[in-house]
PDB file of C-alpha atoms in Angstrom:
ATOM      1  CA  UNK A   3     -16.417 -68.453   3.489  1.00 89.00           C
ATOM      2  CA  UNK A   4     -18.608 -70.245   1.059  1.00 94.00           C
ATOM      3  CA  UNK A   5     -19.919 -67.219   0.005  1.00 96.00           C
ATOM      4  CA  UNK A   6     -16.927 -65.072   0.131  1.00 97.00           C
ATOM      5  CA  UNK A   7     -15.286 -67.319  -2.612  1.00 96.00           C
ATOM      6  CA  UNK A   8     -18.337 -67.211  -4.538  1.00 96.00           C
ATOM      7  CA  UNK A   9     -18.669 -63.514  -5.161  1.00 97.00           C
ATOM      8  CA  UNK A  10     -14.627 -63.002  -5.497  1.00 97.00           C
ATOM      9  CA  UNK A  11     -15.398 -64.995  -8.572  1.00 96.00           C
ATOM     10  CA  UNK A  12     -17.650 -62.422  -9.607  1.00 96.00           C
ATOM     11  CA  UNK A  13     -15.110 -59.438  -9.701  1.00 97.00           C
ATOM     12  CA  UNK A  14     -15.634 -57.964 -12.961  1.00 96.00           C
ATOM     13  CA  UNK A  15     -18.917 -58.525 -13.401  1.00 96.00           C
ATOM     14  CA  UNK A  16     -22.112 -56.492 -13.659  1.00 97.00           C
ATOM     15  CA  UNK A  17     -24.638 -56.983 -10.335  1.00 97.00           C
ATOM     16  CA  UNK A  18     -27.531 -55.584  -8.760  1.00 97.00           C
ATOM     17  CA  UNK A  19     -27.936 -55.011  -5.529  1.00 98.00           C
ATOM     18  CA  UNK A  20     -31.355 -54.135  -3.261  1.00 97.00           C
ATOM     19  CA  UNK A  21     -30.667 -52.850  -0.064  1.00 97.00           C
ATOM     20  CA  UNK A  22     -33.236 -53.492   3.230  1.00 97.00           C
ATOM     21  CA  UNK A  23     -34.598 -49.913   2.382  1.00 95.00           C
ATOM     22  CA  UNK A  24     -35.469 -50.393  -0.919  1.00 95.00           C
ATOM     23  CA  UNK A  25     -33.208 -48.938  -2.706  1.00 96.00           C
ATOM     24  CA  UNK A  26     -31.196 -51.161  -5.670  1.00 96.00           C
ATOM     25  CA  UNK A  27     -27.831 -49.739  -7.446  1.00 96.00           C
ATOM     26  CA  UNK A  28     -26.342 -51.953 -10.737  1.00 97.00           C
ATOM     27  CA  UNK A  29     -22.759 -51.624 -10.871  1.00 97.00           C
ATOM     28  CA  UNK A  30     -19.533 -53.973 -11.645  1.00 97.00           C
ATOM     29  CA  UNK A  31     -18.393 -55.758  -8.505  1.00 97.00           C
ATOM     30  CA  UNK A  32     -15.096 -54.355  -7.669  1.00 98.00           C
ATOM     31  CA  UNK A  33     -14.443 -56.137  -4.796  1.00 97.00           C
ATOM     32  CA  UNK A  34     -15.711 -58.126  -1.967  1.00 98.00           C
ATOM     33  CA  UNK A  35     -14.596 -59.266   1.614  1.00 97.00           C
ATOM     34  CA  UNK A  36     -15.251 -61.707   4.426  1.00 97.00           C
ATOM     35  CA  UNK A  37     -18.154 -59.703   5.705  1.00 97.00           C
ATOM     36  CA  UNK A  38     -19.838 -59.632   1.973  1.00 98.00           C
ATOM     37  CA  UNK A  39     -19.277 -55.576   1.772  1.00 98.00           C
ATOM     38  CA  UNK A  40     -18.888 -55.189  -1.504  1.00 98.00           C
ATOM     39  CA  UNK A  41     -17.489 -52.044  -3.766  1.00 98.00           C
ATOM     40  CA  UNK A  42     -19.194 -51.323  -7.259  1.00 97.00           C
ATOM     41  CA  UNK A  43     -17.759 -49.284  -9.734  1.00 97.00           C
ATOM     42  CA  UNK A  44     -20.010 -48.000 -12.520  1.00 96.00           C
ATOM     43  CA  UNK A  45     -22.628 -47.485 -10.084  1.00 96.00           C
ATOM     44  CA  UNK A  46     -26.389 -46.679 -11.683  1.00 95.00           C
ATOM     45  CA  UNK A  47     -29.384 -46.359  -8.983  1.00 95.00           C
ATOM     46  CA  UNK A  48     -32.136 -47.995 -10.251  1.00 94.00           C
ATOM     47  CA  UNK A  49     -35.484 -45.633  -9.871  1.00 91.00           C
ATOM     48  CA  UNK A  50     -33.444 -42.595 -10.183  1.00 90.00           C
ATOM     49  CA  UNK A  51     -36.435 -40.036  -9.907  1.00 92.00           C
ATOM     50  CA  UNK A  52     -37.595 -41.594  -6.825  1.00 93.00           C
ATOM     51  CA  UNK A  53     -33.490 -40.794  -5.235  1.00 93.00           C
ATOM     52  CA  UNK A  54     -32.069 -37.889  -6.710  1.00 92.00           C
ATOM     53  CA  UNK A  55     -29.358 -37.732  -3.989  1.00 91.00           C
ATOM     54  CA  UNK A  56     -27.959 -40.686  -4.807  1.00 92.00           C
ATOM     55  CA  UNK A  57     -27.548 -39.601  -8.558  1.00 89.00           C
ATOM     56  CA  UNK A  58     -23.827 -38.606  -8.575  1.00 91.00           C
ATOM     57  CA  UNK A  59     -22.636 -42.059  -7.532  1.00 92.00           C
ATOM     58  CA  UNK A  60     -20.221 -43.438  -9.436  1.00 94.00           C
ATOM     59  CA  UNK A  61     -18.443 -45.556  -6.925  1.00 95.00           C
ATOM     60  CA  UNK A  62     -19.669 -46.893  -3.710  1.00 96.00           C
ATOM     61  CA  UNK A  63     -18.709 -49.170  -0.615  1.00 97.00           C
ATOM     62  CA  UNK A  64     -22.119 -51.211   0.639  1.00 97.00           C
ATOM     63  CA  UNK A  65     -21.808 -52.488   3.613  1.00 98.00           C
ATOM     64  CA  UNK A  66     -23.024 -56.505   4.032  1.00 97.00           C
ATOM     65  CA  UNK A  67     -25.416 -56.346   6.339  1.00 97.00           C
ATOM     66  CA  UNK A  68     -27.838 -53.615   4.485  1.00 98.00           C
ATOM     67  CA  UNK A  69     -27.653 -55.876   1.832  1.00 98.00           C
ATOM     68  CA  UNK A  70     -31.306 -57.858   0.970  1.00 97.00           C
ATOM     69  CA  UNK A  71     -30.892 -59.680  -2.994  1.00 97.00           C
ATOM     70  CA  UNK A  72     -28.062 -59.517  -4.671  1.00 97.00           C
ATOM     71  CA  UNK A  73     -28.950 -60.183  -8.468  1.00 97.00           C
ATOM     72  CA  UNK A  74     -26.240 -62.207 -10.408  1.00 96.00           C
ATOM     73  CA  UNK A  75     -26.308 -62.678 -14.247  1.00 95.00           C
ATOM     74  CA  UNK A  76     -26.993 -66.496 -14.231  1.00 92.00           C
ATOM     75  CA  UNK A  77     -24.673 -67.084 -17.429  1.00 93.00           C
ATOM     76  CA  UNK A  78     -21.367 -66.684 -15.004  1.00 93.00           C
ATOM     77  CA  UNK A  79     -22.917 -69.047 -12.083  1.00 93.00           C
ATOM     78  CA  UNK A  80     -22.152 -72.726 -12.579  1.00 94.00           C
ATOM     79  CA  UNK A  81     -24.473 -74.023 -10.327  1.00 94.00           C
ATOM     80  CA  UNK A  82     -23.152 -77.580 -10.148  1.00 94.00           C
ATOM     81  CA  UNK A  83     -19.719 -75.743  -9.327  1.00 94.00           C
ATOM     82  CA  UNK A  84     -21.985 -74.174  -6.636  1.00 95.00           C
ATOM     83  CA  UNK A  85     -23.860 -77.222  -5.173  1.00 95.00           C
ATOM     84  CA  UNK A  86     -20.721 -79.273  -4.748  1.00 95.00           C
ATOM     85  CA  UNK A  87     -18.949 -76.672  -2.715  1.00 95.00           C
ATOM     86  CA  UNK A  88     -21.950 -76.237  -0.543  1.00 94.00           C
ATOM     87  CA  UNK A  89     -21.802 -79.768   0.256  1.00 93.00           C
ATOM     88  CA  UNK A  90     -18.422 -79.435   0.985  1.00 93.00           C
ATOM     89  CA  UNK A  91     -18.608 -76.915   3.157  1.00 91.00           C
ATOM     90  CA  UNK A  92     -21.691 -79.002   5.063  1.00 88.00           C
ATOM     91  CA  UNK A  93     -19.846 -81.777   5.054  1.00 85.00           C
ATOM     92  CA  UNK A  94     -17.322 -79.925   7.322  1.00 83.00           C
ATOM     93  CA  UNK A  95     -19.290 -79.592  10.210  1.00 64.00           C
ATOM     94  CA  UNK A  96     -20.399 -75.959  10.175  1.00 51.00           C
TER      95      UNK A  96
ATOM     96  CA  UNK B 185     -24.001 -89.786   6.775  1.00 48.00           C
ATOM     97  CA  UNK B 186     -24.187 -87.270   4.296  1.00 55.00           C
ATOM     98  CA  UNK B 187     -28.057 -88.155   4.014  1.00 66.00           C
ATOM     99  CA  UNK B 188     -29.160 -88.541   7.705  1.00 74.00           C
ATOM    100  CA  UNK B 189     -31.223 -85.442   9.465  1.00 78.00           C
ATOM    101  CA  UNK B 190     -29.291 -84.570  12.541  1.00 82.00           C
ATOM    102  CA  UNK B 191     -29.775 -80.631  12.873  1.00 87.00           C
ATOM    103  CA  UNK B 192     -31.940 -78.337  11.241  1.00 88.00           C
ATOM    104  CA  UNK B 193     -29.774 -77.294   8.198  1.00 90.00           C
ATOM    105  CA  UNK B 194     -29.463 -80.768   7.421  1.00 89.00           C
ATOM    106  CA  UNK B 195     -33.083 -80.645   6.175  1.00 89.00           C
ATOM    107  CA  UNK B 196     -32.014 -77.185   4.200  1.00 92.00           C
ATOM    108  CA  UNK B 197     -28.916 -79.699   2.661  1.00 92.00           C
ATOM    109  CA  UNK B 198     -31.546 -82.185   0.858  1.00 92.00           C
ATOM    110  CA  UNK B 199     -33.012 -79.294  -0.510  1.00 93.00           C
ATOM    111  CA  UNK B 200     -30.356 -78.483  -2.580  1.00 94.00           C
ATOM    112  CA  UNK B 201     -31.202 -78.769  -6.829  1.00 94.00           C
ATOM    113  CA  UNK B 202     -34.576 -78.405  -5.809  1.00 94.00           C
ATOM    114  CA  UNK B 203     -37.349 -76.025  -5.569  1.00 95.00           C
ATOM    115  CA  UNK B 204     -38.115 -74.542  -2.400  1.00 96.00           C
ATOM    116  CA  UNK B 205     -40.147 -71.738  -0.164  1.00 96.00           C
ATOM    117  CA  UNK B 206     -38.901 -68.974   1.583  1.00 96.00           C
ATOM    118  CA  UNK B 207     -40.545 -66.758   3.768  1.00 96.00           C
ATOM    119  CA  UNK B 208     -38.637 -62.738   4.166  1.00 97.00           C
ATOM    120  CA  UNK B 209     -38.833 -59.981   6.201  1.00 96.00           C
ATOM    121  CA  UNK B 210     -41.021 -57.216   4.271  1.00 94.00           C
ATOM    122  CA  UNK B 211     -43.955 -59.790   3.459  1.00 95.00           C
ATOM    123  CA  UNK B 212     -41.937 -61.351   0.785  1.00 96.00           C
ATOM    124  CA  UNK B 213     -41.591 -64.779  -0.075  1.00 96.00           C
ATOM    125  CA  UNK B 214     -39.257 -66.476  -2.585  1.00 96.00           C
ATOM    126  CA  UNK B 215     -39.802 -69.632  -4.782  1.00 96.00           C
ATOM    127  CA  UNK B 216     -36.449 -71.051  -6.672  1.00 96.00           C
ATOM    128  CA  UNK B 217     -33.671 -73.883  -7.043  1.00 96.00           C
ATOM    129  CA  UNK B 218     -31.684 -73.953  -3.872  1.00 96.00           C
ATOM    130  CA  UNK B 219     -28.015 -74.177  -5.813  1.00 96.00           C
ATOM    131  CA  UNK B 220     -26.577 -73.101  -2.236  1.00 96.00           C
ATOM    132  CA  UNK B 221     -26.956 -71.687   1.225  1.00 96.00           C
ATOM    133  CA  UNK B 222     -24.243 -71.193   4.010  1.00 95.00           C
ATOM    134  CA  UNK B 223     -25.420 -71.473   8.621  1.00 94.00           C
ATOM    135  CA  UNK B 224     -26.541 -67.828   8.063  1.00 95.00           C
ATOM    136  CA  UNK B 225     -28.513 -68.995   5.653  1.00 96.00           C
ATOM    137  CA  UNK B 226     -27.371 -67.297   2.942  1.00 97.00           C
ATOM    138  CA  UNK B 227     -28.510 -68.350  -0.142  1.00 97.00           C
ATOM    139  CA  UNK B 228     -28.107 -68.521  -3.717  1.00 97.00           C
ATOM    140  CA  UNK B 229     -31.485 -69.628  -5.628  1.00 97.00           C
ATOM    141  CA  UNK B 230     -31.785 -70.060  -9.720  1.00 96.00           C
ATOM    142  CA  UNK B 231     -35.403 -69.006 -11.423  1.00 96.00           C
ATOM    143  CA  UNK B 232     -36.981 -67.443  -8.402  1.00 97.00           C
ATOM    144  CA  UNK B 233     -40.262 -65.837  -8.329  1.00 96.00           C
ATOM    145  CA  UNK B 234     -40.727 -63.140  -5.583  1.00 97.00           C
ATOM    146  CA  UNK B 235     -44.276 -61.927  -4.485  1.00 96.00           C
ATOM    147  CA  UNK B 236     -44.385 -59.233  -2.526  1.00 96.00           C
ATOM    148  CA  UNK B 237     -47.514 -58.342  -0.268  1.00 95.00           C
ATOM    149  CA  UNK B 238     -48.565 -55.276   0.470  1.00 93.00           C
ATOM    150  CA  UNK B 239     -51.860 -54.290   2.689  1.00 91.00           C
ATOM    151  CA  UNK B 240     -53.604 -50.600   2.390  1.00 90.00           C
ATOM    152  CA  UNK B 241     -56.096 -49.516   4.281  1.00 91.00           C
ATOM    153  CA  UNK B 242     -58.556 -47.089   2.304  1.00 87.00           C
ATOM    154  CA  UNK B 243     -58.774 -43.981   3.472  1.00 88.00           C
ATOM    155  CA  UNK B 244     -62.895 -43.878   3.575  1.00 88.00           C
ATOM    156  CA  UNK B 245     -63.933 -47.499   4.553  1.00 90.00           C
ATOM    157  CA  UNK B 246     -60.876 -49.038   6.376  1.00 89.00           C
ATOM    158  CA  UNK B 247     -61.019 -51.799   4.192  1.00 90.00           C
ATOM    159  CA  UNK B 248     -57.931 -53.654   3.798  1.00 91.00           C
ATOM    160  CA  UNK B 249     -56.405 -54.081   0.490  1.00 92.00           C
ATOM    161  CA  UNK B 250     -54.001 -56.515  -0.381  1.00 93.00           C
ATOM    162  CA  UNK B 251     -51.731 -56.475  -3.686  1.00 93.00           C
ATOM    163  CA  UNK B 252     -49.033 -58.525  -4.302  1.00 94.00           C
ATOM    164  CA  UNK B 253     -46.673 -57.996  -6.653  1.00 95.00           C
ATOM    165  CA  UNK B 254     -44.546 -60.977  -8.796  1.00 96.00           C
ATOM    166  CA  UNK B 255     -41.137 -60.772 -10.518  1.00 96.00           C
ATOM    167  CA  UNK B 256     -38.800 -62.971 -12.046  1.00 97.00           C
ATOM    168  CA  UNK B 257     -35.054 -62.697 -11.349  1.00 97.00           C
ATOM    169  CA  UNK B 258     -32.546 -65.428 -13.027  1.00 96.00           C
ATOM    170  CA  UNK B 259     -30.014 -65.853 -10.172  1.00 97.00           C
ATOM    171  CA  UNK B 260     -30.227 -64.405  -6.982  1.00 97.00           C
ATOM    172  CA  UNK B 261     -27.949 -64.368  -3.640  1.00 97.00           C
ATOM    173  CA  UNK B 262     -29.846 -63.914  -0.276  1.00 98.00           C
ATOM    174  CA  UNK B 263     -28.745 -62.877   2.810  1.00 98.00           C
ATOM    175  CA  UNK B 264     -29.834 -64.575   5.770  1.00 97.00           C
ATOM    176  CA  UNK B 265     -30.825 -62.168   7.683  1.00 96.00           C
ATOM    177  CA  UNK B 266     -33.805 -61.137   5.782  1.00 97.00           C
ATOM    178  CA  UNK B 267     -34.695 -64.941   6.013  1.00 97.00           C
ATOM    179  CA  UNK B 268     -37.740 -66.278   8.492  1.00 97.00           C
ATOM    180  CA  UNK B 269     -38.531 -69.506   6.794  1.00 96.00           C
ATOM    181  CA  UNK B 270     -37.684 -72.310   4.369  1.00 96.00           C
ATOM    182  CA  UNK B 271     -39.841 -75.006   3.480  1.00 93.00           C
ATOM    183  CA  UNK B 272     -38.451 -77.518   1.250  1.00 84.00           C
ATOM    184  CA  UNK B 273     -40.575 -79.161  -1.841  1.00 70.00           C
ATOM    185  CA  UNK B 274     -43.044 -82.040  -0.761  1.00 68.00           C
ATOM    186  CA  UNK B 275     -42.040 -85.328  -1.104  1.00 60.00           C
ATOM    187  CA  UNK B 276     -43.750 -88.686  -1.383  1.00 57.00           C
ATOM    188  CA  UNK B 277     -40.873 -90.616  -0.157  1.00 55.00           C
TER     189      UNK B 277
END
């Protein structure tokens, strides 16, 4: 659930996300759930030449587990925020 | 209690606010600040530097050529499943 908070906090805001086959789409995080499938909005594929069928998305639905980096604009991460909730959670017994 | 190695993670818990290794699928490997990490290991690491390796064989000579390739990214989130290894930093203590 760690995680699940972490990215709701990031509705709103511009990410990039690389998939296990390579490709990587920017977009603003619309929303997120419990399985980390997340919805952008705004969606741009990065290396558009190299997949001109995915060239008309605008909006998408990605599911979690084709997910490999998901690039966050540091400036709205407070890591400390971050760390402490992590040792929360390990604190917990999970 | 919250310092004492019990279970594996544990060792991935004293790495957090420091640098650490990690070994992906793909041939890629990741070197950043642990800020967090979840029992899929899931991750989130600050100033990481990914190298990617890739090997070619030439076409004429069969010779094996290895490139790797480095970038920067800020902040990242990784999913665990991509993950094979994690070394934290070296300590002294």
């Amino acid at each position: 659930m760690l995680f699940y908070s972490f990215f709701k906090t990031l509705v709103g805001k511009e990410i990039a996300v690389e998939l296990k086959n390579d490709v990587a789409l920017t977009g603003t995080l619309h929303s997120v759930d419990q399985y980390l499938n997340v919805k952008l909005t705004d969606v741009q594929v990065v290396d558009a030449e190299r997949y001109p069928q995915l060239g008309a998305i605008k909006n998408c639905f990605i599911r979690g587990s084709v997910v490999r980096y998901i690039q966050i604009p540091s400036a709205d991460v407070d890591t400390e925020l971050l760390q402490d909730a992590c040792r929360k959670e390990s604190a917990q017994g999970k | 209690m919250s310092s004492s190695v019990e279970e594996p993670l544990d060792l991935i818990r004293l790495s957090l606010d420091e640098r650490i290794h990690v070994k992906c699928r793909g041939e890629r490997e990741l070197r950043g600040k642990l800020h967090s990490y979840d029992q899929h290991l899931n991750m989130v690491l600050g100033d990481v530097e990914e190298t990617v390796t890739t090997v070619e064989v030439d076409e004429d000579t069969y010779e094996e050529i290895v490139r790797t390739s480095k970038r920067s990214i800020e902040m990242l989130f990784v999913r665990g499943d991509v993950v094979i290894l994690v070394s934290p930093p070296v300590r002294t203590t």
